[in-house]
Amino acid sequence: MDFDFGKYAFYVWGCYGVSAVALIGLTVLSVVAHRDRAAKLKALQETLAAEKAQKVDA
Amino acid sequence: MIISWLANPERFSKVFAPVRPYLAAATAILFVWGLYLCFASPEDYQQGDTVRIMYIHVPAAWMGLFTYLVMGVSSFFGLIFRHALADAAAKAAAPIGAVFTALALITGSLWGKPMWGTWWEWDGRMTSVLVLFLFYIGYMALHASIEDETRAAKSTAILALIGLVNLPIIKFSVDWWNTLHQGASVFRADGPTVAPAMLWPLLIMALAYHLLFVWLWLVRIDCEILSRKYNGLRARISFREGGA
């Protein structure tokens, strides 16, 4: 394996760099958004369950 | 039959949640293997080391088209059967397709400069791929601009279906018009014209890109399901509080 691409280094590494940043970025954003939505929904469901339990007690 | 069974958002989430970690692992393994082959493959006798751009440019372009097809089919089902999951599937695919298409344009430009002597040319292939990217952006902008989910689903589905016309234009643009871009060299009736030492890294990377798409798509569909559930609950609370 040779990583010295001579006069084409900028173009080759540029392509791999941009692709890595874009695909890793998309992955991180998607996973973070998913975790965030799951946490928000869980918190809301717990609040509603607590309210329901309070009403039953009352 | 299976599709209609899976069309239930709750069931969809339950079925695919355990599959996602395995898909993520398979994607990572294929990327490591594919990248190793990308750098271990020989340089081209004419293009030199710039041929290594092919291993990430071509799969990105294929995925830009494939993702739009997925978005179009999902939109069709959403429009005909008015099923929320179909709209969620189309909406989830759009940002992934936009990124793949943007990568195809950027890496294509970075390949074009040393090989063709230009970053950009307004020819059939490049212009039609730019139009594809604009369809993705338009789809996402339209979805974001309409608050009512049902109206947004209907309007964006129509836009996605109109955009499907562009797919054969992209595919056959190199045959229909004079272009700097080379013609098909993998999916040909008489077989691929790419040497096996370069074809294998290309196919492995294409498979890695496909798996990445499927995994990201499943994550984003589930995210959309959770969002809609959350918004539904919030709306019910607001209605109850407003009525009290």
GROMACS .gro file of N, CA and C in nm, chain B residues 64-65 68-69 101 123-136 159-173 176-177:
model
  108
  122GLY      N    1  -2.701   0.823  -0.467
  122GLY     CA    2  -2.785   0.942  -0.489
  122GLY      C    3  -2.908   0.905  -0.570
  123LEU      N    4  -2.887   0.823  -0.672
  123LEU     CA    5  -2.998   0.777  -0.757
  123LEU      C    6  -3.087   0.677  -0.683
  126TYR      N    7  -3.306   0.829  -0.419
  126TYR     CA    8  -3.420   0.903  -0.475
  126TYR      C    9  -3.529   0.805  -0.519
  127LEU      N   10  -3.487   0.691  -0.573
  127LEU     CA   11  -3.583   0.589  -0.614
  127LEU      C   12  -3.662   0.539  -0.492
  159THR      N   13  -2.561   1.268  -0.294
  159THR     CA   14  -2.557   1.342  -0.421
  159THR      C   15  -2.456   1.456  -0.413
  181ASP      N   16  -2.267   2.001  -1.871
  181ASP     CA   17  -2.309   1.897  -1.967
  181ASP      C   18  -2.424   1.815  -1.906
  182GLY      N   19  -2.476   1.722  -1.987
  182GLY     CA   20  -2.596   1.649  -1.947
  182GLY      C   21  -2.584   1.578  -1.813
  183ARG      N   22  -2.476   1.502  -1.791
  183ARG     CA   23  -2.464   1.423  -1.670
  183ARG      C   24  -2.451   1.511  -1.546
  184MET      N   25  -2.359   1.607  -1.551
  184MET     CA   26  -2.335   1.689  -1.432
  184MET      C   27  -2.455   1.777  -1.399
  185THR      N   28  -2.516   1.834  -1.503
  185THR     CA   29  -2.631   1.921  -1.480
  185THR      C   30  -2.750   1.841  -1.424
  186SER      N   31  -2.774   1.721  -1.478
  186SER     CA   32  -2.888   1.642  -1.430
  186SER      C   33  -2.866   1.595  -1.286
  187VAL      N   34  -2.739   1.568  -1.248
  187VAL     CA   35  -2.712   1.530  -1.108
  187VAL      C   36  -2.731   1.651  -1.016
  188LEU      N   37  -2.693   1.769  -1.065
  188LEU     CA   38  -2.717   1.891  -0.987
  188LEU      C   39  -2.868   1.912  -0.968
  189VAL      N   40  -2.946   1.884  -1.073
  189VAL     CA   41  -3.092   1.895  -1.062
  189VAL      C   42  -3.145   1.796  -0.957
  190LEU      N   43  -3.087   1.675  -0.954
  190LEU     CA   44  -3.126   1.575  -0.852
  190LEU      C   45  -3.102   1.631  -0.712
  191PHE      N   46  -2.985   1.693  -0.693
  191PHE     CA   47  -2.952   1.752  -0.563
  191PHE      C   48  -3.054   1.860  -0.527
  192LEU      N   49  -3.091   1.942  -0.627
  192LEU     CA   50  -3.189   2.049  -0.601
  192LEU      C   51  -3.326   1.992  -0.566
  193PHE      N   52  -3.361   1.876  -0.625
  193PHE     CA   53  -3.488   1.811  -0.590
  193PHE      C   54  -3.487   1.768  -0.442
  194TYR      N   55  -3.372   1.714  -0.398
  194TYR     CA   56  -3.361   1.676  -0.256
  194TYR      C   57  -3.379   1.798  -0.166
  217LEU      N   58  -4.401   1.629  -0.533
  217LEU     CA   59  -4.271   1.679  -0.579
  217LEU      C   60  -4.173   1.563  -0.604
  218ALA      N   61  -4.171   1.466  -0.511
  218ALA     CA   62  -4.080   1.352  -0.525
  218ALA      C   63  -4.113   1.272  -0.652
  219LEU      N   64  -4.242   1.255  -0.680
  219LEU     CA   65  -4.282   1.179  -0.799
  219LEU      C   66  -4.243   1.253  -0.928
  220ILE      N   67  -4.255   1.385  -0.926
  220ILE     CA   68  -4.213   1.464  -1.044
  220ILE      C   69  -4.061   1.443  -1.067
  221GLY      N   70  -3.986   1.444  -0.958
  221GLY     CA   71  -3.841   1.430  -0.966
  221GLY      C   72  -3.794   1.296  -1.021
  222LEU      N   73  -3.882   1.194  -1.014
  222LEU     CA   74  -3.844   1.061  -1.065
  222LEU      C   75  -3.810   1.066  -1.215
  223VAL      N   76  -3.870   1.163  -1.285
  223VAL     CA   77  -3.845   1.177  -1.429
  223VAL      C   78  -3.696   1.200  -1.455
  224ASN      N   79  -3.630   1.262  -1.357
  224ASN     CA   80  -3.488   1.296  -1.373
  224ASN      C   81  -3.396   1.172  -1.371
  225LEU      N   82  -3.442   1.063  -1.310
  225LEU     CA   83  -3.354   0.946  -1.294
  225LEU      C   84  -3.311   0.885  -1.429
  226PRO      N   85  -3.404   0.855  -1.521
  226PRO     CA   86  -3.358   0.805  -1.651
  226PRO      C   87  -3.277   0.908  -1.728
  227ILE      N   88  -3.305   1.037  -1.705
  227ILE     CA   89  -3.226   1.141  -1.773
  227ILE      C   90  -3.080   1.132  -1.728
  228ILE      N   91  -3.060   1.113  -1.595
  228ILE     CA   92  -2.922   1.100  -1.544
  228ILE      C   93  -2.856   0.976  -1.605
  229LYS      N   94  -2.929   0.865  -1.600
  229LYS     CA   95  -2.872   0.737  -1.646
  229LYS      C   96  -2.830   0.744  -1.795
  230PHE      N   97  -2.918   0.800  -1.878
  230PHE     CA   98  -2.891   0.798  -2.022
  230PHE      C   99  -2.828   0.927  -2.076
  231SER      N  100  -2.800   1.022  -1.986
  231SER     CA  101  -2.745   1.151  -2.031
  231SER      C  102  -2.614   1.132  -2.108
  234TRP      N  103  -2.722   1.024  -2.460
  234TRP     CA  104  -2.805   1.117  -2.537
  234TRP      C  105  -2.730   1.242  -2.581
  235TRP      N  106  -2.636   1.290  -2.498
  235TRP     CA  107  -2.569   1.416  -2.527
  235TRP      C  108  -2.417   1.400  -2.525
   0.00000   0.00000   0.00000
